[in-house]
Amino acid sequence: MNYIFDIKNLKCAYQTDKVVLDVKQLQIPFGKIVFVVGESGIGKSTILETLGLMNNTIISEPDTLLNYRATPVSEDVNILDLWGEKGDKRLSRFRLNNFSFIFQQTNLMRNFTAYENIAITRMLQGKSRGESITRTKEALTALGLSQIDHKREVFELSGGQQQRLAFARAIVPDFSVLFGDEPTGNLDPVTAEKVMTILKNQLKDEKSNHRDATAIIVSHSIDLAIEFGDLIVKIHSVPRENNPDRYYGVIDEKSIYDKRDGVWFSHAGKHSDNELQLVLKYNGK
């Protein structure tokens, strides 16, 4: 079976002597909505930064494997090799052509209009301004923002509108992987469900431009993970050997919860939605 990410023995650290995340093994299939859950400060954002080529936290060891494959028929790309070219434009171009991002802090460009914020990435990918604006209008309409004028300034929008604008910016360009770091964290529950439904339709609808793309989403919402996820990765917290009051994150075979035909499976067997809620909420360590 082909995987969009195939990871083994990956350690991440911001200080070389303090591992914050230890990924024993993680294989992410194509076309899945993957939720990453776990306690605060346990490495959820770190896995996004690492896979999305935003920050090189990798402690490279002889047995470290971090391969990416854009499509099932593509060649594997060794992410470790890409970081060796950090000073090259190739790294930025690779991100642009393969990945899209939604952040909890919207990171919208205040000197750009609302429309320009959304359309710019698609235009950087080589698409025409007219086609990019058309896709922008479609995304805004789907997200309930069709009333926004094309000259509207970002600072004139409410916080919730800005979050939906950031969501639109992420789904307008072409991508193989969409990374979301708490993308619904600033939205009310109804709007959060709405934008997740739109994302799911983008990835699953046969007529969608993003059919079979993958989403990897960090979230504190167990409810959203169970409702919209195909795969849930629970980062476990493990006490440090020399400081048992401090923890680091571990991803291993016990971290994976896989939905098949509407039923969740893990190393421990089958789980109903209600059972899985209890497991994810109270089996943190």
PDB file of C-alpha atoms in Angstrom:
ATOM      1  CA  MET A   1       0.000   0.000   0.000  1.00  0.00           C
ATOM      2  CA  ASN A   2       1.266   3.470  -0.868  1.00  0.00           C
ATOM      3  CA  TYR A   3       1.356   6.239   1.731  1.00  0.00           C
ATOM      4  CA  ILE A   4       1.571   9.982   1.297  1.00  0.00           C
ATOM      5  CA  PHE A   5       3.829  10.035   4.383  1.00  0.00           C
ATOM      6  CA  ASP A   6       5.862   7.056   5.565  1.00  0.00           C
ATOM      7  CA  ILE A   7       7.650   7.763   8.846  1.00  0.00           C
ATOM      8  CA  LYS A   8       9.831   5.646  11.113  1.00  0.00           C
ATOM      9  CA  ASN A   9      12.104   6.491  14.036  1.00  0.00           C
ATOM     10  CA  LEU A  10      11.661  10.243  13.717  1.00  0.00           C
ATOM     11  CA  LYS A  11      12.737  12.361  16.674  1.00  0.00           C
ATOM     12  CA  CYS A  12      12.057  16.101  16.857  1.00  0.00           C
ATOM     13  CA  ALA A  13      13.632  18.655  19.176  1.00  0.00           C
ATOM     14  CA  TYR A  14      13.977  22.416  19.501  1.00  0.00           C
ATOM     15  CA  GLN A  15      17.009  21.910  21.717  1.00  0.00           C
ATOM     16  CA  THR A  16      19.253  19.065  20.612  1.00  0.00           C
ATOM     17  CA  ASP A  17      19.279  17.355  24.008  1.00  0.00           C
ATOM     18  CA  LYS A  18      15.503  17.542  24.602  1.00  0.00           C
ATOM     19  CA  VAL A  19      13.314  15.425  22.340  1.00  0.00           C
ATOM     20  CA  VAL A  20       9.761  16.810  22.251  1.00  0.00           C
ATOM     21  CA  LEU A  21       8.295  14.198  19.886  1.00  0.00           C
ATOM     22  CA  ASP A  22       9.302  10.618  19.121  1.00  0.00           C
ATOM     23  CA  VAL A  23       7.496   9.039  16.155  1.00  0.00           C
ATOM     24  CA  LYS A  24       8.183   5.305  16.250  1.00  0.00           C
ATOM     25  CA  GLN A  25       6.089   4.658  13.149  1.00  0.00           C
ATOM     26  CA  LEU A  26       3.364   6.539  11.278  1.00  0.00           C
ATOM     27  CA  GLN A  27       1.971   5.787   7.833  1.00  0.00           C
ATOM     28  CA  ILE A  28      -0.642   8.154   6.407  1.00  0.00           C
ATOM     29  CA  PRO A  29      -2.690   6.802   3.470  1.00  0.00           C
ATOM     30  CA  PHE A  30      -3.740   8.949   0.529  1.00  0.00           C
ATOM     31  CA  GLY A  31      -7.042  10.813   0.555  1.00  0.00           C
ATOM     32  CA  LYS A  32      -7.695  10.669   4.302  1.00  0.00           C
ATOM     33  CA  ILE A  33      -8.736  13.301   6.824  1.00  0.00           C
ATOM     34  CA  VAL A  34      -6.295  12.775   9.674  1.00  0.00           C
ATOM     35  CA  PHE A  35      -6.781  14.359  13.096  1.00  0.00           C
ATOM     36  CA  VAL A  36      -3.847  14.681  15.496  1.00  0.00           C
ATOM     37  CA  VAL A  37      -4.954  14.942  19.125  1.00  0.00           C
ATOM     38  CA  GLY A  38      -3.257  15.023  22.509  1.00  0.00           C
ATOM     39  CA  GLU A  39      -2.506  17.207  25.494  1.00  0.00           C
ATOM     40  CA  SER A  40      -1.262  20.762  25.118  1.00  0.00           C
ATOM     41  CA  GLY A  41       2.489  21.036  24.610  1.00  0.00           C
ATOM     42  CA  ILE A  42       2.945  17.391  23.664  1.00  0.00           C
ATOM     43  CA  GLY A  43       4.105  17.871  20.054  1.00  0.00           C
ATOM     44  CA  LYS A  44       0.966  18.275  17.935  1.00  0.00           C
ATOM     45  CA  SER A  45       2.156  21.450  16.229  1.00  0.00           C
ATOM     46  CA  THR A  46       5.650  19.979  15.966  1.00  0.00           C
ATOM     47  CA  ILE A  47       4.465  17.168  13.694  1.00  0.00           C
ATOM     48  CA  LEU A  48       2.783  19.725  11.409  1.00  0.00           C
ATOM     49  CA  GLU A  49       5.870  21.938  11.318  1.00  0.00           C
ATOM     50  CA  THR A  50       8.018  18.941  10.452  1.00  0.00           C
ATOM     51  CA  LEU A  51       5.830  17.347   7.773  1.00  0.00           C
ATOM     52  CA  GLY A  52       4.890  20.720   6.283  1.00  0.00           C
ATOM     53  CA  LEU A  53       8.533  21.845   5.989  1.00  0.00           C
ATOM     54  CA  MET A  54       7.880  24.893   8.165  1.00  0.00           C
ATOM     55  CA  ASN A  55      10.550  24.210  10.778  1.00  0.00           C
ATOM     56  CA  ASN A  56      13.386  21.709  10.801  1.00  0.00           C
ATOM     57  CA  THR A  57      13.224  20.086  14.231  1.00  0.00           C
ATOM     58  CA  ILE A  58      14.483  16.701  13.006  1.00  0.00           C
ATOM     59  CA  ILE A  59      17.242  14.841  14.827  1.00  0.00           C
ATOM     60  CA  SER A  60      18.542  12.846  11.864  1.00  0.00           C
ATOM     61  CA  GLU A  61      19.722   9.344  12.766  1.00  0.00           C
ATOM     62  CA  PRO A  62      20.799   6.424  10.525  1.00  0.00           C
ATOM     63  CA  ASP A  63      17.426   4.667  10.884  1.00  0.00           C
ATOM     64  CA  THR A  64      15.262   7.798  10.456  1.00  0.00           C
ATOM     65  CA  LEU A  65      12.751   7.554   7.602  1.00  0.00           C
ATOM     66  CA  LEU A  66      10.610  10.478   6.456  1.00  0.00           C
ATOM     67  CA  ASN A  67       9.327   9.938   2.926  1.00  0.00           C
ATOM     68  CA  TYR A  68       6.630  11.877   1.072  1.00  0.00           C
ATOM     69  CA  ARG A  69       4.791  10.843  -2.077  1.00  0.00           C
ATOM     70  CA  ALA A  70       2.509  13.409  -3.769  1.00  0.00           C
ATOM     71  CA  THR A  71       0.376  10.816  -5.594  1.00  0.00           C
ATOM     72  CA  PRO A  72       0.182   7.003  -5.547  1.00  0.00           C
ATOM     73  CA  VAL A  73       2.200   6.872  -8.790  1.00  0.00           C
ATOM     74  CA  SER A  74       4.816   9.467  -7.769  1.00  0.00           C
ATOM     75  CA  GLU A  75       8.355   8.750  -6.667  1.00  0.00           C
ATOM     76  CA  ASP A  76       9.199   8.984  -2.974  1.00  0.00           C
ATOM     77  CA  VAL A  77      10.749  12.260  -1.823  1.00  0.00           C
ATOM     78  CA  ASN A  78      13.106  12.108   1.151  1.00  0.00           C
ATOM     79  CA  ILE A  79      12.178  15.088   3.350  1.00  0.00           C
ATOM     80  CA  LEU A  80      15.570  14.876   5.069  1.00  0.00           C
ATOM     81  CA  ASP A  81      17.232  15.601   1.727  1.00  0.00           C
ATOM     82  CA  LEU A  82      14.949  18.586   1.121  1.00  0.00           C
ATOM     83  CA  TRP A  83      16.036  20.203   4.376  1.00  0.00           C
ATOM     84  CA  GLY A  84      19.597  19.939   3.137  1.00  0.00           C
ATOM     85  CA  GLU A  85      18.565  22.467   0.476  1.00  0.00           C
ATOM     86  CA  LYS A  86      16.970  24.957   2.868  1.00  0.00           C
ATOM     87  CA  GLY A  87      18.862  27.878   1.367  1.00  0.00           C
ATOM     88  CA  ASP A  88      17.562  27.005  -2.079  1.00  0.00           C
ATOM     89  CA  LYS A  89      14.330  28.278  -3.599  1.00  0.00           C
ATOM     90  CA  ARG A  90      13.421  24.646  -4.220  1.00  0.00           C
ATOM     91  CA  LEU A  91      12.190  24.209  -0.636  1.00  0.00           C
ATOM     92  CA  SER A  92       9.725  27.108  -0.911  1.00  0.00           C
ATOM     93  CA  ARG A  93       8.643  25.960  -4.367  1.00  0.00           C
ATOM     94  CA  PHE A  94       8.086  22.439  -3.043  1.00  0.00           C
ATOM     95  CA  ARG A  95       5.813  23.738  -0.262  1.00  0.00           C
ATOM     96  CA  LEU A  96       3.924  25.937  -2.728  1.00  0.00           C
ATOM     97  CA  ASN A  97       3.269  23.098  -5.167  1.00  0.00           C
ATOM     98  CA  ASN A  98       2.419  20.388  -2.632  1.00  0.00           C
ATOM     99  CA  PHE A  99       1.027  21.832   0.592  1.00  0.00           C
ATOM    100  CA  SER A 100      -1.605  24.231   1.877  1.00  0.00           C
ATOM    101  CA  PHE A 101      -1.965  25.572   5.412  1.00  0.00           C
ATOM    102  CA  ILE A 102      -4.618  26.834   7.844  1.00  0.00           C
ATOM    103  CA  PHE A 103      -3.454  28.316  11.139  1.00  0.00           C
ATOM    104  CA  GLN A 104      -5.315  29.202  14.335  1.00  0.00           C
ATOM    105  CA  GLN A 105      -3.810  32.662  14.007  1.00  0.00           C
ATOM    106  CA  THR A 106      -4.980  33.502  10.515  1.00  0.00           C
ATOM    107  CA  ASN A 107      -1.695  35.053   9.306  1.00  0.00           C
ATOM    108  CA  LEU A 108      -3.622  37.108   6.765  1.00  0.00           C
ATOM    109  CA  MET A 109      -1.671  39.847   5.002  1.00  0.00           C
ATOM    110  CA  ARG A 110      -3.105  43.164   6.139  1.00  0.00           C
ATOM    111  CA  ASN A 111      -1.777  45.099   3.156  1.00  0.00           C
ATOM    112  CA  PHE A 112      -3.762  42.807   0.817  1.00  0.00           C
ATOM    113  CA  THR A 113      -7.525  42.891   0.280  1.00  0.00           C
ATOM    114  CA  ALA A 114      -9.654  39.915   1.304  1.00  0.00           C
ATOM    115  CA  TYR A 115      -9.763  38.656  -2.290  1.00  0.00           C
ATOM    116  CA  GLU A 116      -6.025  39.116  -2.795  1.00  0.00           C
ATOM    117  CA  ASN A 117      -5.281  37.139   0.376  1.00  0.00           C
ATOM    118  CA  ILE A 118      -7.200  34.176  -1.005  1.00  0.00           C
ATOM    119  CA  ALA A 119      -6.174  34.337  -4.661  1.00  0.00           C
ATOM    120  CA  ILE A 120      -2.450  35.050  -4.253  1.00  0.00           C
ATOM    121  CA  THR A 121      -1.298  31.462  -3.612  1.00  0.00           C
ATOM    122  CA  ARG A 122      -3.117  30.105  -6.651  1.00  0.00           C
ATOM    123  CA  MET A 123      -1.628  32.881  -8.773  1.00  0.00           C
ATOM    124  CA  LEU A 124       1.851  32.024  -7.455  1.00  0.00           C
ATOM    125  CA  GLN A 125       1.196  28.482  -8.670  1.00  0.00           C
ATOM    126  CA  GLY A 126       0.945  29.902 -12.178  1.00  0.00           C
ATOM    127  CA  LYS A 127      -2.827  30.237 -12.549  1.00  0.00           C
ATOM    128  CA  SER A 128      -4.329  33.336 -14.155  1.00  0.00           C
ATOM    129  CA  ARG A 129      -5.718  36.178 -12.060  1.00  0.00           C
ATOM    130  CA  GLY A 130      -9.186  35.713 -13.579  1.00  0.00           C
ATOM    131  CA  GLU A 131      -9.319  31.985 -12.820  1.00  0.00           C
ATOM    132  CA  SER A 132      -7.960  32.556  -9.306  1.00  0.00           C
ATOM    133  CA  ILE A 133     -10.610  35.212  -8.584  1.00  0.00           C
ATOM    134  CA  THR A 134     -13.347  32.868  -9.858  1.00  0.00           C
ATOM    135  CA  ARG A 135     -12.176  30.141  -7.477  1.00  0.00           C
ATOM    136  CA  THR A 136     -11.993  32.741  -4.702  1.00  0.00           C
ATOM    137  CA  LYS A 137     -15.624  33.740  -5.238  1.00  0.00           C
ATOM    138  CA  GLU A 138     -16.701  30.086  -5.167  1.00  0.00           C
ATOM    139  CA  ALA A 139     -14.881  29.481  -1.883  1.00  0.00           C
ATOM    140  CA  LEU A 140     -16.288  32.619  -0.246  1.00  0.00           C
ATOM    141  CA  THR A 141     -19.818  31.657  -1.294  1.00  0.00           C
ATOM    142  CA  ALA A 142     -19.406  28.150   0.148  1.00  0.00           C
ATOM    143  CA  LEU A 143     -18.199  29.646   3.441  1.00  0.00           C
ATOM    144  CA  GLY A 144     -21.059  32.148   3.732  1.00  0.00           C
ATOM    145  CA  LEU A 145     -18.928  35.172   2.824  1.00  0.00           C
ATOM    146  CA  SER A 146     -20.334  35.995  -0.615  1.00  0.00           C
ATOM    147  CA  GLN A 147     -21.232  39.502   0.594  1.00  0.00           C
ATOM    148  CA  ILE A 148     -17.567  40.481   0.900  1.00  0.00           C
ATOM    149  CA  ASP A 149     -16.566  43.003  -1.761  1.00  0.00           C
ATOM    150  CA  HIS A 150     -13.376  42.294  -3.698  1.00  0.00           C
ATOM    151  CA  LYS A 151     -11.824  45.522  -2.360  1.00  0.00           C
ATOM    152  CA  ARG A 152     -12.698  44.807   1.288  1.00  0.00           C
ATOM    153  CA  GLU A 153      -9.768  45.222   3.647  1.00  0.00           C
ATOM    154  CA  VAL A 154      -8.918  42.387   6.021  1.00  0.00           C
ATOM    155  CA  PHE A 155      -8.961  44.593   9.136  1.00  0.00           C
ATOM    156  CA  GLU A 156     -12.615  45.439   8.438  1.00  0.00           C
ATOM    157  CA  LEU A 157     -13.678  41.827   9.006  1.00  0.00           C
ATOM    158  CA  SER A 158     -14.649  40.184  12.297  1.00  0.00           C
ATOM    159  CA  GLY A 159     -12.461  37.510  13.861  1.00  0.00           C
ATOM    160  CA  GLY A 160     -14.783  34.735  12.696  1.00  0.00           C
ATOM    161  CA  GLN A 161     -14.860  36.132   9.166  1.00  0.00           C
ATOM    162  CA  GLN A 162     -11.065  36.315   9.113  1.00  0.00           C
ATOM    163  CA  GLN A 163     -10.850  32.675  10.195  1.00  0.00           C
ATOM    164  CA  ARG A 164     -13.185  31.622   7.376  1.00  0.00           C
ATOM    165  CA  LEU A 165     -11.161  33.789   4.999  1.00  0.00           C
ATOM    166  CA  ALA A 166      -8.037  31.876   6.018  1.00  0.00           C
ATOM    167  CA  PHE A 167      -9.929  28.650   5.402  1.00  0.00           C
ATOM    168  CA  ALA A 168     -10.881  29.849   1.908  1.00  0.00           C
ATOM    169  CA  ARG A 169      -7.256  30.782   1.225  1.00  0.00           C
ATOM    170  CA  ALA A 170      -6.238  27.206   2.040  1.00  0.00           C
ATOM    171  CA  ILE A 171      -8.735  25.433  -0.238  1.00  0.00           C
ATOM    172  CA  VAL A 172      -8.412  27.658  -3.329  1.00  0.00           C
ATOM    173  CA  PRO A 173      -4.895  26.617  -4.468  1.00  0.00           C
ATOM    174  CA  ASP A 174      -3.915  23.157  -5.684  1.00  0.00           C
ATOM    175  CA  PHE A 175      -2.432  20.895  -3.005  1.00  0.00           C
ATOM    176  CA  SER A 176      -1.735  17.274  -2.137  1.00  0.00           C
ATOM    177  CA  VAL A 177      -1.769  17.875   1.628  1.00  0.00           C
ATOM    178  CA  LEU A 178      -3.649  20.467   3.649  1.00  0.00           C
ATOM    179  CA  PHE A 179      -2.224  21.084   7.127  1.00  0.00           C
ATOM    180  CA  GLY A 180      -4.482  22.641   9.760  1.00  0.00           C
ATOM    181  CA  ASP A 181      -3.253  23.821  13.169  1.00  0.00           C
ATOM    182  CA  GLU A 182      -6.421  24.294  15.247  1.00  0.00           C
ATOM    183  CA  PRO A 183      -8.237  25.705  12.175  1.00  0.00           C
ATOM    184  CA  THR A 184     -11.610  25.761  13.955  1.00  0.00           C
ATOM    185  CA  GLY A 185     -10.276  26.930  17.318  1.00  0.00           C
ATOM    186  CA  ASN A 186     -11.710  30.451  16.992  1.00  0.00           C
ATOM    187  CA  LEU A 187     -15.046  29.392  15.485  1.00  0.00           C
ATOM    188  CA  ASP A 188     -18.344  28.638  17.200  1.00  0.00           C
ATOM    189  CA  PRO A 189     -19.429  24.949  17.066  1.00  0.00           C
ATOM    190  CA  VAL A 190     -21.960  25.464  14.255  1.00  0.00           C
ATOM    191  CA  THR A 191     -19.483  27.294  12.002  1.00  0.00           C
ATOM    192  CA  ALA A 192     -16.743  24.783  12.868  1.00  0.00           C
ATOM    193  CA  GLU A 193     -18.963  21.933  11.657  1.00  0.00           C
ATOM    194  CA  LYS A 194     -19.834  23.885   8.530  1.00  0.00           C
ATOM    195  CA  VAL A 195     -16.230  24.536   7.496  1.00  0.00           C
ATOM    196  CA  MET A 196     -15.240  20.935   8.254  1.00  0.00           C
ATOM    197  CA  THR A 197     -18.129  19.738   6.086  1.00  0.00           C
ATOM    198  CA  ILE A 198     -16.870  21.963   3.262  1.00  0.00           C
ATOM    199  CA  LEU A 199     -13.350  20.570   3.675  1.00  0.00           C
ATOM    200  CA  LYS A 200     -14.652  16.996   3.665  1.00  0.00           C
ATOM    201  CA  ASN A 201     -16.606  17.694   0.473  1.00  0.00           C
ATOM    202  CA  GLN A 202     -13.478  19.191  -1.098  1.00  0.00           C
ATOM    203  CA  LEU A 203     -11.554  15.979  -0.454  1.00  0.00           C
ATOM    204  CA  LYS A 204     -14.271  13.396  -1.106  1.00  0.00           C
ATOM    205  CA  ASP A 205     -16.526  14.817  -3.846  1.00  0.00           C
ATOM    206  CA  GLU A 206     -15.778  13.254  -7.233  1.00  0.00           C
ATOM    207  CA  LYS A 207     -16.261  16.653  -8.913  1.00  0.00           C
ATOM    208  CA  SER A 208     -13.897  18.482  -6.564  1.00  0.00           C
ATOM    209  CA  ASN A 209     -10.527  19.811  -7.708  1.00  0.00           C
ATOM    210  CA  HIS A 210      -9.046  18.378  -4.501  1.00  0.00           C
ATOM    211  CA  ARG A 211     -10.430  14.866  -4.863  1.00  0.00           C
ATOM    212  CA  ASP A 212      -8.155  12.373  -3.022  1.00  0.00           C
ATOM    213  CA  ALA A 213      -6.005  15.059  -1.371  1.00  0.00           C
ATOM    214  CA  THR A 214      -5.070  14.506   2.278  1.00  0.00           C
ATOM    215  CA  ALA A 215      -5.771  16.714   5.308  1.00  0.00           C
ATOM    216  CA  ILE A 216      -3.743  16.556   8.526  1.00  0.00           C
ATOM    217  CA  ILE A 217      -5.424  18.568  11.265  1.00  0.00           C
ATOM    218  CA  VAL A 218      -4.326  19.287  14.817  1.00  0.00           C
ATOM    219  CA  SER A 219      -7.335  19.779  17.066  1.00  0.00           C
ATOM    220  CA  HIS A 220      -8.455  19.744  20.688  1.00  0.00           C
ATOM    221  CA  SER A 221     -11.968  18.816  19.542  1.00  0.00           C
ATOM    222  CA  ILE A 222     -12.476  15.081  19.990  1.00  0.00           C
ATOM    223  CA  ASP A 223     -16.031  15.476  18.673  1.00  0.00           C
ATOM    224  CA  LEU A 224     -14.848  16.922  15.339  1.00  0.00           C
ATOM    225  CA  ALA A 225     -12.123  14.282  15.058  1.00  0.00           C
ATOM    226  CA  ILE A 226     -14.612  11.445  15.479  1.00  0.00           C
ATOM    227  CA  GLU A 227     -17.232  13.006  13.202  1.00  0.00           C
ATOM    228  CA  PHE A 228     -14.968  14.039  10.316  1.00  0.00           C
ATOM    229  CA  GLY A 229     -11.777  12.005  10.697  1.00  0.00           C
ATOM    230  CA  ASP A 230     -10.822   8.886   8.766  1.00  0.00           C
ATOM    231  CA  LEU A 231      -7.763   8.414  10.940  1.00  0.00           C
ATOM    232  CA  ILE A 232      -6.987   9.748  14.422  1.00  0.00           C
ATOM    233  CA  VAL A 233      -3.429   9.937  15.743  1.00  0.00           C
ATOM    234  CA  LYS A 234      -3.278  10.256  19.526  1.00  0.00           C
ATOM    235  CA  ILE A 235       0.073  11.565  20.771  1.00  0.00           C
ATOM    236  CA  HIS A 236       0.793   9.911  24.106  1.00  0.00           C
ATOM    237  CA  SER A 237       2.706  11.720  26.827  1.00  0.00           C
ATOM    238  CA  VAL A 238       5.675   9.866  28.305  1.00  0.00           C
ATOM    239  CA  PRO A 239       7.678  11.037  31.358  1.00  0.00           C
ATOM    240  CA  ARG A 240      11.295  11.973  30.740  1.00  0.00           C
ATOM    241  CA  GLU A 241      13.773   9.492  32.128  1.00  0.00           C
ATOM    242  CA  ASN A 242      15.818  12.045  34.061  1.00  0.00           C
ATOM    243  CA  ASN A 243      12.870  14.305  34.917  1.00  0.00           C
ATOM    244  CA  PRO A 244       9.628  12.336  35.467  1.00  0.00           C
ATOM    245  CA  ASP A 245       7.641  15.523  36.078  1.00  0.00           C
ATOM    246  CA  ARG A 246       8.210  16.576  32.452  1.00  0.00           C
ATOM    247  CA  TYR A 247       6.800  14.806  29.419  1.00  0.00           C
ATOM    248  CA  TYR A 248       7.459  14.352  25.717  1.00  0.00           C
ATOM    249  CA  GLY A 249       5.177  13.011  22.990  1.00  0.00           C
ATOM    250  CA  VAL A 250       5.241   9.551  21.436  1.00  0.00           C
ATOM    251  CA  ILE A 251       3.467   8.224  18.345  1.00  0.00           C
ATOM    252  CA  ASP A 252       3.457   4.431  17.969  1.00  0.00           C
ATOM    253  CA  GLU A 253       1.070   1.626  17.003  1.00  0.00           C
ATOM    254  CA  LYS A 254      -1.082   2.406  20.056  1.00  0.00           C
ATOM    255  CA  SER A 255      -1.633   5.963  18.766  1.00  0.00           C
ATOM    256  CA  ILE A 256      -3.592   4.991  15.641  1.00  0.00           C
ATOM    257  CA  TYR A 257      -7.392   4.863  15.383  1.00  0.00           C
ATOM    258  CA  ASP A 258      -8.619   3.949  11.914  1.00  0.00           C
ATOM    259  CA  LYS A 259     -12.218   4.268  10.690  1.00  0.00           C
ATOM    260  CA  ARG A 260     -13.361   1.480   8.366  1.00  0.00           C
ATOM    261  CA  ASP A 261     -16.956   1.298   7.119  1.00  0.00           C
ATOM    262  CA  GLY A 262     -18.045   3.622   9.923  1.00  0.00           C
ATOM    263  CA  VAL A 263     -16.356   1.598  12.703  1.00  0.00           C
ATOM    264  CA  TRP A 264     -13.215   2.677  14.562  1.00  0.00           C
ATOM    265  CA  PHE A 265     -10.353   0.195  14.979  1.00  0.00           C
ATOM    266  CA  SER A 266      -7.179   0.354  17.057  1.00  0.00           C
ATOM    267  CA  HIS A 267      -4.570  -2.058  18.388  1.00  0.00           C
ATOM    268  CA  ALA A 268      -7.125  -2.892  21.114  1.00  0.00           C
ATOM    269  CA  GLY A 269      -9.963  -3.780  18.734  1.00  0.00           C
ATOM    270  CA  LYS A 270     -13.213  -2.116  17.676  1.00  0.00           C
ATOM    271  CA  HIS A 271     -14.628   1.072  19.212  1.00  0.00           C
ATOM    272  CA  SER A 272     -17.987   2.786  18.938  1.00  0.00           C
ATOM    273  CA  ASP A 273     -17.940   6.589  18.689  1.00  0.00           C
ATOM    274  CA  ASN A 274     -18.878   6.881  22.375  1.00  0.00           C
ATOM    275  CA  GLU A 275     -16.204   4.402  23.449  1.00  0.00           C
ATOM    276  CA  LEU A 276     -13.586   6.202  21.405  1.00  0.00           C
ATOM    277  CA  GLN A 277     -14.511   9.532  22.983  1.00  0.00           C
ATOM    278  CA  LEU A 278     -13.760   8.075  26.407  1.00  0.00           C
ATOM    279  CA  VAL A 279     -10.514   6.480  25.228  1.00  0.00           C
ATOM    280  CA  LEU A 280      -9.228   9.705  23.663  1.00  0.00           C
ATOM    281  CA  LYS A 281     -10.301  11.968  26.526  1.00  0.00           C
ATOM    282  CA  TYR A 282      -9.158   9.897  29.471  1.00  0.00           C
ATOM    283  CA  ASN A 283      -6.324   7.714  28.178  1.00  0.00           C
ATOM    284  CA  GLY A 284      -3.826  10.526  27.811  1.00  0.00           C
ATOM    285  CA  LYS A 285      -0.696   8.968  29.245  1.00  0.00           C
TER     286      LYS A 285
END
